[in-house]
Amino acid sequence: MTSKRTPPQKEADGSLFLFSAFSPVPGKAKRKESSCDGMKSPEKMKKQVSNAGEDRAMLLGFTMMVLSVVMFFLLGVTILKPFMLSVWNEESNCTILQADIMDDWVDCSFTCGVDCHGQSKYPCLQILVNVSGSGHVAALHYNEEVVQINPKCFYVPKCQRDKNELLDGVLDVKQYFEHRNDTPFACFHQPESQPEDVILIKKYDRSVVFHCLFWPTLMLIGGASIVGMVKLTQHLSLMCMLYCNPTREDPGNVTPRVDSQQSKQRKDERTLRWRLNSQSINNAPFS
């Protein structure tokens, strides 16, 4: 009596279907490996290298550089240009000859508030000196601005309502120069254009120009250094991610973990057992 073998065929078909389901597919495996290995493009890696702290440092560096350029422009127009165009460059020694307060006081205006304005007068101190370089008598002024404002006076005091206080200040300056009657001191003059005037100090000397150039330059170097160090740190971090971690760059060099090896062995054992059981069922005699 013959027996039908259709049920085993169905079981075999089911076993083949299950085996095909459990068997690894090359394309899917490659996609899974590429997704599980953590492979990232260089652009994404560069984005991950930078963080909030580095972005703030870059912003600080660029801000310092921009401010230094603005300072160069402003200080160059207000200080460096007048210093370069100054004609009071010849230095000599001057000796006090006479210091007198003129009888005619000079009119001036003062402010005592937002809407408060008044008129007053200040005494004019005239100082005559002997210029050792040229040997002629000239009027001494505090700086080059006083020559343009009032060429008769040594300096222009701040205008005030109290005339007695203005007079006391001028008398103090007069006594100071009278004590230095025979002591020569440095002064600046221009014998070609204004031989009758000399100045005591220049408004913008070399020390002022040095500070005007030093601090903006220092700020510019500091900002460029911050930007350069941040860029160098990002570059080194990227190189470290590319070369120091071969597991993220080369999937063939990935060393499998112990857990993944054990799970793979268990799957292989289960698949082998299932195939042996399916073969034993297929080869079993049916009545």
mmCIF file of C-alpha atoms in Angstrom:
data_model
loop_
_atom_site.group_PDB
_atom_site.id
_atom_site.type_symbol
_atom_site.label_atom_id
_atom_site.label_comp_id
_atom_site.label_asym_id
_atom_site.label_seq_id
_atom_site.Cartn_x
_atom_site.Cartn_y
_atom_site.Cartn_z
ATOM 1 C CA MET A 1 0.000 0.000 0.000
ATOM 2 C CA THR A 2 1.489 3.235 -1.158
ATOM 3 C CA SER A 3 1.390 6.363 0.943
ATOM 4 C CA LYS A 4 1.187 9.941 -0.198
ATOM 5 C CA ARG A 5 4.272 12.064 0.352
ATOM 6 C CA THR A 6 2.652 15.444 -0.179
ATOM 7 C CA PRO A 7 2.807 16.520 3.466
ATOM 8 C CA PRO A 8 6.571 16.015 3.666
ATOM 9 C CA GLN A 9 6.951 17.994 0.468
ATOM 10 C CA LYS A 10 4.975 20.795 2.004
ATOM 11 C CA GLU A 11 7.113 20.600 5.109
ATOM 12 C CA ALA A 12 10.217 20.580 2.926
ATOM 13 C CA ASP A 13 8.925 23.595 1.030
ATOM 14 C CA GLY A 14 8.268 25.325 4.331
ATOM 15 C CA SER A 15 11.701 24.379 5.585
ATOM 16 C CA LEU A 16 13.287 25.718 2.421
ATOM 17 C CA PHE A 17 11.295 28.923 2.831
ATOM 18 C CA LEU A 18 12.433 29.294 6.417
ATOM 19 C CA PHE A 19 16.017 28.478 5.470
ATOM 20 C CA SER A 20 15.926 31.087 2.716
ATOM 21 C CA ALA A 21 14.472 33.554 5.176
ATOM 22 C CA PHE A 22 17.243 32.887 7.694
ATOM 23 C CA SER A 23 20.004 32.764 5.099
ATOM 24 C CA PRO A 24 21.935 36.067 4.740
ATOM 25 C CA VAL A 25 21.264 38.153 1.652
ATOM 26 C CA PRO A 26 24.440 39.736 0.216
ATOM 27 C CA GLY A 27 22.919 43.100 -0.630
ATOM 28 C CA LYS A 28 21.077 43.463 2.635
ATOM 29 C CA ALA A 29 24.083 42.309 4.586
ATOM 30 C CA LYS A 30 26.257 44.901 2.930
ATOM 31 C CA ARG A 31 23.712 47.591 3.646
ATOM 32 C CA LYS A 32 23.434 46.495 7.256
ATOM 33 C CA GLU A 33 27.173 46.385 7.602
ATOM 34 C CA SER A 34 27.515 49.834 6.107
ATOM 35 C CA SER A 35 24.857 51.160 8.448
ATOM 36 C CA CYS A 36 26.148 49.372 11.542
ATOM 37 C CA ASP A 37 29.831 50.053 11.013
ATOM 38 C CA GLY A 38 29.244 53.753 11.593
ATOM 39 C CA MET A 39 30.707 54.893 8.266
ATOM 40 C CA LYS A 40 30.304 58.656 7.903
ATOM 41 C CA SER A 41 31.173 61.043 5.152
ATOM 42 C CA PRO A 42 33.983 63.585 5.659
ATOM 43 C CA GLU A 43 31.448 66.428 5.606
ATOM 44 C CA LYS A 44 29.502 64.903 8.508
ATOM 45 C CA MET A 45 32.732 64.227 10.360
ATOM 46 C CA LYS A 46 33.797 67.852 9.917
ATOM 47 C CA LYS A 47 30.446 68.976 11.294
ATOM 48 C CA GLN A 48 30.869 66.723 14.308
ATOM 49 C CA VAL A 49 34.404 68.030 14.943
ATOM 50 C CA SER A 50 33.190 71.568 15.692
ATOM 51 C CA ASN A 51 31.207 72.303 18.814
ATOM 52 C CA ALA A 52 29.656 75.305 20.517
ATOM 53 C CA GLY A 53 32.840 76.280 22.350
ATOM 54 C CA GLU A 54 34.893 76.325 19.165
ATOM 55 C CA ASP A 55 32.230 78.344 17.375
ATOM 56 C CA ARG A 56 32.309 80.934 20.139
ATOM 57 C CA ALA A 57 36.093 81.042 20.008
ATOM 58 C CA MET A 58 35.966 81.583 16.245
ATOM 59 C CA LEU A 59 33.417 84.380 16.714
ATOM 60 C CA LEU A 60 35.639 85.988 19.354
ATOM 61 C CA GLY A 61 38.685 85.790 17.083
ATOM 62 C CA PHE A 62 36.932 87.333 14.093
ATOM 63 C CA THR A 63 35.413 90.049 16.310
ATOM 64 C CA MET A 64 38.850 90.961 17.646
ATOM 65 C CA MET A 65 40.233 91.139 14.115
ATOM 66 C CA VAL A 66 37.404 93.381 12.901
ATOM 67 C CA LEU A 67 37.740 95.685 15.921
ATOM 68 C CA SER A 68 41.489 95.961 15.398
ATOM 69 C CA VAL A 69 40.958 96.997 11.780
ATOM 70 C CA VAL A 70 38.413 99.620 12.888
ATOM 71 C CA MET A 71 40.849 100.896 15.523
ATOM 72 C CA PHE A 72 43.600 101.134 12.909
ATOM 73 C CA PHE A 73 41.338 103.234 10.709
ATOM 74 C CA LEU A 74 40.099 105.575 13.461
ATOM 75 C CA LEU A 75 43.470 106.068 15.160
ATOM 76 C CA GLY A 76 45.192 106.452 11.818
ATOM 77 C CA VAL A 77 42.862 109.284 10.817
ATOM 78 C CA THR A 78 42.778 111.074 14.186
ATOM 79 C CA ILE A 79 46.338 110.575 15.480
ATOM 80 C CA LEU A 80 48.710 109.026 12.982
ATOM 81 C CA LYS A 81 47.859 111.368 10.107
ATOM 82 C CA PRO A 82 48.356 114.602 12.160
ATOM 83 C CA PHE A 83 51.613 113.187 13.510
ATOM 84 C CA MET A 84 52.892 112.465 10.012
ATOM 85 C CA LEU A 85 51.826 115.886 8.734
ATOM 86 C CA SER A 86 53.204 117.816 11.691
ATOM 87 C CA VAL A 87 55.774 120.498 10.843
ATOM 88 C CA TRP A 88 57.069 120.934 14.403
ATOM 89 C CA ASN A 89 59.840 118.382 13.998
ATOM 90 C CA GLU A 90 63.023 120.332 14.704
ATOM 91 C CA GLU A 91 64.017 120.015 18.359
ATOM 92 C CA SER A 92 66.092 122.633 20.167
ATOM 93 C CA ASN A 93 66.818 123.962 23.669
ATOM 94 C CA CYS A 94 64.962 126.986 24.967
ATOM 95 C CA THR A 95 65.661 129.290 27.914
ATOM 96 C CA ILE A 96 63.065 131.467 29.625
ATOM 97 C CA LEU A 97 63.610 135.202 29.098
ATOM 98 C CA GLN A 98 60.353 136.732 30.278
ATOM 99 C CA ALA A 99 56.932 135.591 31.562
ATOM 100 C CA ASP A 100 54.218 138.248 31.891
ATOM 101 C CA ILE A 101 50.441 138.388 32.129
ATOM 102 C CA MET A 102 49.048 140.734 29.510
ATOM 103 C CA ASP A 103 46.697 143.509 30.489
ATOM 104 C CA ASP A 104 44.109 142.663 27.878
ATOM 105 C CA TRP A 105 42.148 139.582 28.835
ATOM 106 C CA VAL A 106 40.740 137.335 26.155
ATOM 107 C CA ASP A 107 37.023 136.713 25.768
ATOM 108 C CA CYS A 108 35.759 133.138 26.132
ATOM 109 C CA SER A 109 32.459 131.303 26.537
ATOM 110 C CA PHE A 110 31.561 128.583 29.008
ATOM 111 C CA THR A 111 28.688 126.195 29.620
ATOM 112 C CA CYS A 112 27.133 125.491 33.016
ATOM 113 C CA GLY A 113 24.472 123.031 31.910
ATOM 114 C CA VAL A 114 22.373 121.902 28.981
ATOM 115 C CA ASP A 115 20.762 125.273 28.313
ATOM 116 C CA CYS A 116 23.176 127.418 30.317
ATOM 117 C CA HIS A 117 25.803 129.438 28.444
ATOM 118 C CA GLY A 118 27.836 132.409 29.593
ATOM 119 C CA GLN A 119 30.619 134.775 28.609
ATOM 120 C CA SER A 120 33.824 135.378 30.567
ATOM 121 C CA LYS A 121 37.472 136.346 30.139
ATOM 122 C CA TYR A 122 40.770 134.661 30.915
ATOM 123 C CA PRO A 123 44.232 136.198 31.436
ATOM 124 C CA CYS A 124 46.774 135.699 28.681
ATOM 125 C CA LEU A 125 50.194 134.475 29.828
ATOM 126 C CA GLN A 126 52.952 135.417 27.409
ATOM 127 C CA ILE A 127 56.339 133.666 27.684
ATOM 128 C CA LEU A 128 59.380 134.669 25.648
ATOM 129 C CA VAL A 129 62.267 132.237 25.220
ATOM 130 C CA ASN A 130 65.676 132.192 23.626
ATOM 131 C CA VAL A 131 66.082 129.394 21.092
ATOM 132 C CA SER A 132 69.614 128.021 21.288
ATOM 133 C CA GLY A 133 69.555 126.484 17.826
ATOM 134 C CA SER A 134 68.763 129.702 15.954
ATOM 135 C CA GLY A 135 69.709 132.269 18.617
ATOM 136 C CA HIS A 136 66.571 134.393 18.265
ATOM 137 C CA VAL A 137 63.709 135.229 20.610
ATOM 138 C CA ALA A 138 60.381 133.436 20.132
ATOM 139 C CA ALA A 139 57.035 133.058 21.909
ATOM 140 C CA LEU A 140 56.546 129.781 23.755
ATOM 141 C CA HIS A 141 53.288 127.858 23.410
ATOM 142 C CA TYR A 142 52.086 124.712 25.105
ATOM 143 C CA ASN A 143 51.381 122.727 21.884
ATOM 144 C CA GLU A 144 50.568 123.298 18.228
ATOM 145 C CA GLU A 145 46.846 123.755 18.869
ATOM 146 C CA VAL A 146 47.448 126.849 21.004
ATOM 147 C CA VAL A 147 49.363 128.425 18.098
ATOM 148 C CA GLN A 148 46.254 128.091 15.952
ATOM 149 C CA ILE A 149 43.783 129.196 18.648
ATOM 150 C CA ASN A 150 45.647 132.140 20.218
ATOM 151 C CA PRO A 151 49.234 132.748 19.042
ATOM 152 C CA LYS A 152 49.834 135.413 21.727
ATOM 153 C CA CYS A 153 49.301 133.229 24.837
ATOM 154 C CA PHE A 154 51.223 130.308 26.256
ATOM 155 C CA TYR A 155 48.078 128.230 26.772
ATOM 156 C CA VAL A 156 44.314 128.609 26.744
ATOM 157 C CA PRO A 157 42.793 127.743 30.146
ATOM 158 C CA LYS A 158 39.323 126.330 30.542
ATOM 159 C CA CYS A 159 36.834 129.146 30.556
ATOM 160 C CA GLN A 160 35.042 129.633 33.873
ATOM 161 C CA ARG A 161 32.699 132.153 35.455
ATOM 162 C CA ASP A 162 35.050 132.821 38.382
ATOM 163 C CA LYS A 163 37.806 135.077 37.036
ATOM 164 C CA ASN A 164 39.815 134.927 40.249
ATOM 165 C CA GLU A 165 40.201 131.165 39.897
ATOM 166 C CA LEU A 166 41.385 131.612 36.328
ATOM 167 C CA LEU A 167 43.922 134.185 37.477
ATOM 168 C CA ASP A 168 45.234 131.897 40.235
ATOM 169 C CA GLY A 169 45.843 129.116 37.731
ATOM 170 C CA VAL A 170 47.740 131.401 35.360
ATOM 171 C CA LEU A 171 49.857 132.744 38.239
ATOM 172 C CA ASP A 172 50.863 129.207 39.221
ATOM 173 C CA VAL A 173 52.078 128.521 35.685
ATOM 174 C CA LYS A 174 53.949 131.844 35.628
ATOM 175 C CA GLN A 175 55.756 131.045 38.891
ATOM 176 C CA TYR A 176 56.717 127.594 37.598
ATOM 177 C CA PHE A 177 58.509 129.039 34.583
ATOM 178 C CA GLU A 178 60.106 131.853 36.599
ATOM 179 C CA HIS A 179 61.802 129.223 38.789
ATOM 180 C CA ARG A 180 63.286 127.711 35.604
ATOM 181 C CA ASN A 181 64.646 131.020 34.393
ATOM 182 C CA ASP A 182 68.184 129.805 33.707
ATOM 183 C CA THR A 183 67.453 126.136 33.037
ATOM 184 C CA PRO A 184 67.269 125.133 29.363
ATOM 185 C CA PHE A 185 64.547 122.721 28.310
ATOM 186 C CA ALA A 186 63.559 120.962 25.106
ATOM 187 C CA CYS A 187 61.259 122.715 22.666
ATOM 188 C CA PHE A 188 60.150 122.318 19.051
ATOM 189 C CA HIS A 189 60.080 124.931 16.333
ATOM 190 C CA GLN A 190 59.945 125.379 12.563
ATOM 191 C CA PRO A 191 62.450 128.068 11.568
ATOM 192 C CA GLU A 192 61.403 128.082 7.907
ATOM 193 C CA SER A 193 57.711 128.937 8.255
ATOM 194 C CA GLN A 194 57.177 130.240 11.827
ATOM 195 C CA PRO A 195 60.470 131.271 13.428
ATOM 196 C CA GLU A 196 58.696 133.485 15.993
ATOM 197 C CA ASP A 197 56.815 130.572 17.623
ATOM 198 C CA VAL A 198 58.007 127.482 19.484
ATOM 199 C CA ILE A 199 56.028 124.781 21.302
ATOM 200 C CA LEU A 200 56.780 123.007 24.536
ATOM 201 C CA ILE A 201 55.349 119.572 23.661
ATOM 202 C CA LYS A 202 53.771 118.015 20.608
ATOM 203 C CA LYS A 203 50.210 116.820 20.966
ATOM 204 C CA TYR A 204 50.992 113.508 19.297
ATOM 205 C CA ASP A 205 54.497 112.307 20.006
ATOM 206 C CA ARG A 206 56.154 108.974 19.321
ATOM 207 C CA SER A 207 54.921 107.345 22.511
ATOM 208 C CA VAL A 208 51.309 108.113 21.602
ATOM 209 C CA VAL A 209 51.814 106.759 18.092
ATOM 210 C CA PHE A 210 53.462 103.645 19.534
ATOM 211 C CA HIS A 211 50.466 102.902 21.745
ATOM 212 C CA CYS A 212 48.078 103.611 18.874
ATOM 213 C CA LEU A 213 49.841 101.012 16.745
ATOM 214 C CA PHE A 214 50.786 98.499 19.444
ATOM 215 C CA TRP A 215 47.397 97.720 20.963
ATOM 216 C CA PRO A 216 45.445 97.263 17.683
ATOM 217 C CA THR A 217 48.288 95.110 16.362
ATOM 218 C CA LEU A 218 48.235 93.027 19.528
ATOM 219 C CA MET A 219 44.471 92.588 19.218
ATOM 220 C CA LEU A 220 44.807 91.595 15.568
ATOM 221 C CA ILE A 221 47.497 89.014 16.369
ATOM 222 C CA GLY A 222 45.416 87.663 19.259
ATOM 223 C CA GLY A 223 42.308 87.251 17.097
ATOM 224 C CA ALA A 224 44.275 85.586 14.304
ATOM 225 C CA SER A 225 45.929 83.266 16.845
ATOM 226 C CA ILE A 226 42.553 82.214 18.275
ATOM 227 C CA VAL A 227 41.160 81.464 14.812
ATOM 228 C CA GLY A 228 44.334 79.607 13.824
ATOM 229 C CA MET A 229 44.353 77.462 16.976
ATOM 230 C CA VAL A 230 40.687 76.540 16.549
ATOM 231 C CA LYS A 231 41.271 75.591 12.916
ATOM 232 C CA LEU A 232 44.320 73.543 13.892
ATOM 233 C CA THR A 233 42.361 71.768 16.627
ATOM 234 C CA GLN A 234 39.560 70.906 14.193
ATOM 235 C CA HIS A 235 42.059 69.643 11.632
ATOM 236 C CA LEU A 236 43.847 67.454 14.178
ATOM 237 C CA SER A 237 40.535 66.078 15.439
ATOM 238 C CA LEU A 238 39.505 65.209 11.886
ATOM 239 C CA MET A 239 42.823 63.521 11.185
ATOM 240 C CA CYS A 240 42.485 61.555 14.401
ATOM 241 C CA MET A 241 39.011 60.373 13.393
ATOM 242 C CA LEU A 242 40.251 59.394 9.944
ATOM 243 C CA TYR A 243 43.527 57.637 10.788
ATOM 244 C CA CYS A 244 43.475 56.778 14.477
ATOM 245 C CA ASN A 245 40.170 54.830 14.267
ATOM 246 C CA PRO A 246 40.510 52.310 11.384
ATOM 247 C CA THR A 247 37.310 50.576 12.455
ATOM 248 C CA ARG A 248 35.309 53.533 11.127
ATOM 249 C CA GLU A 249 37.155 53.798 7.830
ATOM 250 C CA ASP A 250 37.802 50.220 6.671
ATOM 251 C CA PRO A 251 34.964 47.726 7.212
ATOM 252 C CA GLY A 252 37.291 44.849 6.317
ATOM 253 C CA ASN A 253 39.514 45.653 9.267
ATOM 254 C CA VAL A 254 36.635 45.581 11.735
ATOM 255 C CA THR A 255 37.385 43.183 14.533
ATOM 256 C CA PRO A 256 34.139 41.433 15.463
ATOM 257 C CA ARG A 257 33.090 41.566 19.044
ATOM 258 C CA VAL A 258 32.829 38.520 21.250
ATOM 259 C CA ASP A 259 29.074 38.951 21.623
ATOM 260 C CA SER A 260 28.550 39.118 17.877
ATOM 261 C CA GLN A 261 30.711 36.006 17.324
ATOM 262 C CA GLN A 262 28.750 34.028 19.930
ATOM 263 C CA SER A 263 25.395 35.109 18.488
ATOM 264 C CA LYS A 264 26.579 34.135 15.002
ATOM 265 C CA GLN A 265 27.701 30.730 16.254
ATOM 266 C CA ARG A 266 24.339 30.188 17.917
ATOM 267 C CA LYS A 267 22.522 31.069 14.717
ATOM 268 C CA ASP A 268 24.724 28.673 12.745
ATOM 269 C CA GLU A 269 24.047 25.906 15.260
ATOM 270 C CA ARG A 270 20.299 26.481 15.109
ATOM 271 C CA THR A 271 20.351 26.519 11.320
ATOM 272 C CA LEU A 272 22.394 23.299 11.254
ATOM 273 C CA ARG A 273 20.028 21.592 13.686
ATOM 274 C CA TRP A 274 17.025 22.721 11.721
ATOM 275 C CA ARG A 275 18.493 21.367 8.457
ATOM 276 C CA LEU A 276 19.331 18.052 10.062
ATOM 277 C CA ASN A 277 15.814 17.764 11.459
ATOM 278 C CA SER A 278 14.289 18.659 8.101
ATOM 279 C CA GLN A 279 16.449 16.060 6.338
ATOM 280 C CA SER A 280 15.496 13.395 8.888
ATOM 281 C CA ILE A 281 11.830 14.206 8.369
ATOM 282 C CA ASN A 282 12.194 14.033 4.612
ATOM 283 C CA ASN A 283 14.018 10.684 4.744
ATOM 284 C CA ALA A 284 11.634 9.064 7.243
ATOM 285 C CA PRO A 285 9.457 6.173 5.768
ATOM 286 C CA PHE A 286 5.758 6.793 5.532
ATOM 287 C CA SER A 287 3.250 4.042 5.596
#
